[in-house]
JSON list of C-alpha atoms in Angstrom, two decimals:
[
{"chain": "A", "resi": 1, "resn": "UNK", "atom": "CA", "xyz": [268.28, 95.10, 184.94]},
{"chain": "A", "resi": 2, "resn": "UNK", "atom": "CA", "xyz": [269.01, 97.66, 187.91]},
{"chain": "A", "resi": 3, "resn": "UNK", "atom": "CA", "xyz": [268.90, 101.45, 186.68]},
{"chain": "A", "resi": 4, "resn": "UNK", "atom": "CA", "xyz": [271.86, 103.08, 188.24]},
{"chain": "A", "resi": 5, "resn": "UNK", "atom": "CA", "xyz": [271.22, 107.07, 188.37]},
{"chain": "A", "resi": 6, "resn": "UNK", "atom": "CA", "xyz": [274.71, 108.43, 188.24]},
{"chain": "A", "resi": 7, "resn": "UNK", "atom": "CA", "xyz": [275.11, 111.87, 190.51]},
{"chain": "A", "resi": 8, "resn": "UNK", "atom": "CA", "xyz": [275.73, 115.40, 188.39]},
{"chain": "A", "resi": 9, "resn": "UNK", "atom": "CA", "xyz": [279.00, 116.21, 189.00]},
{"chain": "A", "resi": 10, "resn": "UNK", "atom": "CA", "xyz": [279.12, 119.75, 188.93]},
{"chain": "A", "resi": 11, "resn": "UNK", "atom": "CA", "xyz": [281.46, 121.07, 185.73]},
{"chain": "A", "resi": 12, "resn": "UNK", "atom": "CA", "xyz": [283.28, 124.03, 187.42]},
{"chain": "A", "resi": 13, "resn": "UNK", "atom": "CA", "xyz": [284.56, 124.94, 183.79]},
{"chain": "A", "resi": 14, "resn": "UNK", "atom": "CA", "xyz": [281.58, 124.84, 181.49]},
{"chain": "A", "resi": 15, "resn": "UNK", "atom": "CA", "xyz": [279.87, 126.34, 184.61]},
{"chain": "A", "resi": 16, "resn": "UNK", "atom": "CA", "xyz": [282.29, 129.51, 184.09]},
{"chain": "A", "resi": 17, "resn": "UNK", "atom": "CA", "xyz": [282.29, 129.46, 180.93]},
{"chain": "A", "resi": 18, "resn": "UNK", "atom": "CA", "xyz": [278.10, 129.29, 180.54]},
{"chain": "A", "resi": 19, "resn": "UNK", "atom": "CA", "xyz": [278.44, 132.51, 182.65]},
{"chain": "A", "resi": 20, "resn": "UNK", "atom": "CA", "xyz": [281.00, 134.41, 180.71]},
{"chain": "A", "resi": 21, "resn": "UNK", "atom": "CA", "xyz": [279.46, 133.70, 177.96]},
{"chain": "A", "resi": 22, "resn": "UNK", "atom": "CA", "xyz": [275.86, 135.00, 179.20]},
{"chain": "A", "resi": 23, "resn": "UNK", "atom": "CA", "xyz": [274.11, 131.82, 178.33]},
{"chain": "A", "resi": 24, "resn": "UNK", "atom": "CA", "xyz": [273.66, 131.31, 182.49]},
{"chain": "A", "resi": 25, "resn": "UNK", "atom": "CA", "xyz": [271.10, 133.50, 184.58]},
{"chain": "A", "resi": 26, "resn": "UNK", "atom": "CA", "xyz": [272.41, 137.18, 185.41]},
{"chain": "A", "resi": 27, "resn": "UNK", "atom": "CA", "xyz": [272.78, 136.27, 189.00]},
{"chain": "A", "resi": 28, "resn": "UNK", "atom": "CA", "xyz": [275.05, 133.53, 187.83]},
{"chain": "A", "resi": 29, "resn": "UNK", "atom": "CA", "xyz": [276.93, 135.53, 185.44]},
{"chain": "A", "resi": 30, "resn": "UNK", "atom": "CA", "xyz": [277.39, 138.26, 188.38]},
{"chain": "A", "resi": 31, "resn": "UNK", "atom": "CA", "xyz": [278.44, 135.88, 190.97]},
{"chain": "A", "resi": 32, "resn": "UNK", "atom": "CA", "xyz": [280.89, 134.24, 188.60]},
{"chain": "A", "resi": 33, "resn": "UNK", "atom": "CA", "xyz": [282.35, 137.72, 187.81]},
{"chain": "A", "resi": 34, "resn": "UNK", "atom": "CA", "xyz": [282.43, 138.94, 191.23]},
{"chain": "A", "resi": 35, "resn": "UNK", "atom": "CA", "xyz": [284.62, 135.45, 192.10]},
{"chain": "A", "resi": 36, "resn": "UNK", "atom": "CA", "xyz": [286.63, 136.05, 189.03]},
{"chain": "A", "resi": 37, "resn": "UNK", "atom": "CA", "xyz": [287.86, 139.51, 190.85]},
{"chain": "A", "resi": 38, "resn": "UNK", "atom": "CA", "xyz": [289.27, 137.14, 193.73]},
{"chain": "A", "resi": 39, "resn": "UNK", "atom": "CA", "xyz": [291.63, 136.05, 190.93]},
{"chain": "A", "resi": 40, "resn": "UNK", "atom": "CA", "xyz": [292.71, 138.99, 188.27]},
{"chain": "A", "resi": 41, "resn": "UNK", "atom": "CA", "xyz": [290.67, 141.87, 188.75]},
{"chain": "A", "resi": 42, "resn": "UNK", "atom": "CA", "xyz": [291.95, 143.37, 185.35]},
{"chain": "A", "resi": 43, "resn": "UNK", "atom": "CA", "xyz": [289.92, 140.13, 184.28]},
{"chain": "A", "resi": 44, "resn": "UNK", "atom": "CA", "xyz": [287.04, 139.97, 185.39]},
{"chain": "A", "resi": 45, "resn": "UNK", "atom": "CA", "xyz": [286.62, 144.18, 184.42]},
{"chain": "A", "resi": 46, "resn": "UNK", "atom": "CA", "xyz": [286.81, 143.11, 181.27]},
{"chain": "A", "resi": 47, "resn": "UNK", "atom": "CA", "xyz": [284.42, 140.59, 181.01]},
{"chain": "A", "resi": 48, "resn": "UNK", "atom": "CA", "xyz": [282.01, 142.96, 183.39]},
{"chain": "A", "resi": 49, "resn": "UNK", "atom": "CA", "xyz": [282.34, 145.57, 180.67]},
{"chain": "A", "resi": 50, "resn": "UNK", "atom": "CA", "xyz": [282.48, 143.46, 177.41]},
{"chain": "A", "resi": 51, "resn": "UNK", "atom": "CA", "xyz": [279.01, 141.32, 178.91]},
{"chain": "A", "resi": 52, "resn": "UNK", "atom": "CA", "xyz": [277.44, 144.92, 179.40]},
{"chain": "A", "resi": 53, "resn": "UNK", "atom": "CA", "xyz": [278.32, 145.81, 175.90]},
{"chain": "A", "resi": 54, "resn": "UNK", "atom": "CA", "xyz": [276.89, 143.28, 174.44]},
{"chain": "A", "resi": 55, "resn": "UNK", "atom": "CA", "xyz": [273.98, 143.32, 176.36]},
{"chain": "A", "resi": 56, "resn": "UNK", "atom": "CA", "xyz": [274.32, 140.22, 177.89]},
{"chain": "A", "resi": 57, "resn": "UNK", "atom": "CA", "xyz": [274.45, 141.94, 181.42]},
{"chain": "A", "resi": 58, "resn": "UNK", "atom": "CA", "xyz": [273.01, 144.86, 182.14]},
{"chain": "A", "resi": 59, "resn": "UNK", "atom": "CA", "xyz": [275.72, 148.28, 183.62]},
{"chain": "A", "resi": 60, "resn": "UNK", "atom": "CA", "xyz": [275.06, 148.38, 187.05]},
{"chain": "A", "resi": 61, "resn": "UNK", "atom": "CA", "xyz": [274.47, 144.68, 187.43]},
{"chain": "A", "resi": 62, "resn": "UNK", "atom": "CA", "xyz": [278.09, 144.37, 185.99]},
{"chain": "A", "resi": 63, "resn": "UNK", "atom": "CA", "xyz": [279.67, 147.49, 188.13]},
{"chain": "A", "resi": 64, "resn": "UNK", "atom": "CA", "xyz": [277.94, 146.50, 190.95]},
{"chain": "A", "resi": 65, "resn": "UNK", "atom": "CA", "xyz": [279.13, 142.75, 190.92]},
{"chain": "A", "resi": 66, "resn": "UNK", "atom": "CA", "xyz": [282.96, 143.51, 189.91]},
{"chain": "A", "resi": 67, "resn": "UNK", "atom": "CA", "xyz": [283.06, 146.08, 192.45]},
{"chain": "A", "resi": 68, "resn": "UNK", "atom": "CA", "xyz": [281.66, 144.49, 194.97]},
{"chain": "A", "resi": 69, "resn": "UNK", "atom": "CA", "xyz": [284.10, 141.56, 194.05]},
{"chain": "A", "resi": 70, "resn": "UNK", "atom": "CA", "xyz": [287.08, 143.91, 194.53]},
{"chain": "A", "resi": 71, "resn": "UNK", "atom": "CA", "xyz": [285.55, 145.35, 197.45]},
{"chain": "A", "resi": 72, "resn": "UNK", "atom": "CA", "xyz": [285.47, 141.96, 198.94]},
{"chain": "A", "resi": 73, "resn": "UNK", "atom": "CA", "xyz": [288.94, 141.12, 198.23]},
{"chain": "A", "resi": 74, "resn": "UNK", "atom": "CA", "xyz": [290.28, 143.90, 199.52]},
{"chain": "A", "resi": 75, "resn": "UNK", "atom": "CA", "xyz": [288.45, 143.58, 203.20]},
{"chain": "A", "resi": 76, "resn": "UNK", "atom": "CA", "xyz": [289.06, 140.09, 203.37]},
{"chain": "A", "resi": 77, "resn": "UNK", "atom": "CA", "xyz": [292.65, 140.81, 202.90]},
{"chain": "A", "resi": 78, "resn": "UNK", "atom": "CA", "xyz": [293.17, 143.04, 205.76]},
{"chain": "A", "resi": 79, "resn": "UNK", "atom": "CA", "xyz": [290.79, 141.40, 207.35]},
{"chain": "A", "resi": 80, "resn": "UNK", "atom": "CA", "xyz": [293.73, 138.40, 207.09]},
{"chain": "A", "resi": 81, "resn": "UNK", "atom": "CA", "xyz": [296.74, 140.81, 207.93]},
{"chain": "A", "resi": 82, "resn": "UNK", "atom": "CA", "xyz": [294.75, 142.42, 210.78]},
{"chain": "A", "resi": 83, "resn": "UNK", "atom": "CA", "xyz": [294.45, 138.67, 212.32]}
]
C-alpha cells in the first residue's frame, strides 16, 4: 500500500482569521493588516487598534502596518492613474 502525500493547500481565510485573532506571528499579522487596507481601510484601522489594545500587537507595529498599507495602496492607485 502506497502512502500518498497530500499537498497542503494554504487555507487563506483560516490564515487571515488566525492573524486577526492574534494567533500568528506579529509579522504575519502586520502583513494581513497591510493587505486589508487595500480592501477596506476602516476595517484595517479598527482591527489594528483592537489588536494593539488587547496587547496582541505593539502600537508601533500596528501603526506602521496600517499606515504602510494605506500609503502603498494610494501610491499604487496614483501609478495606475499616471500610466
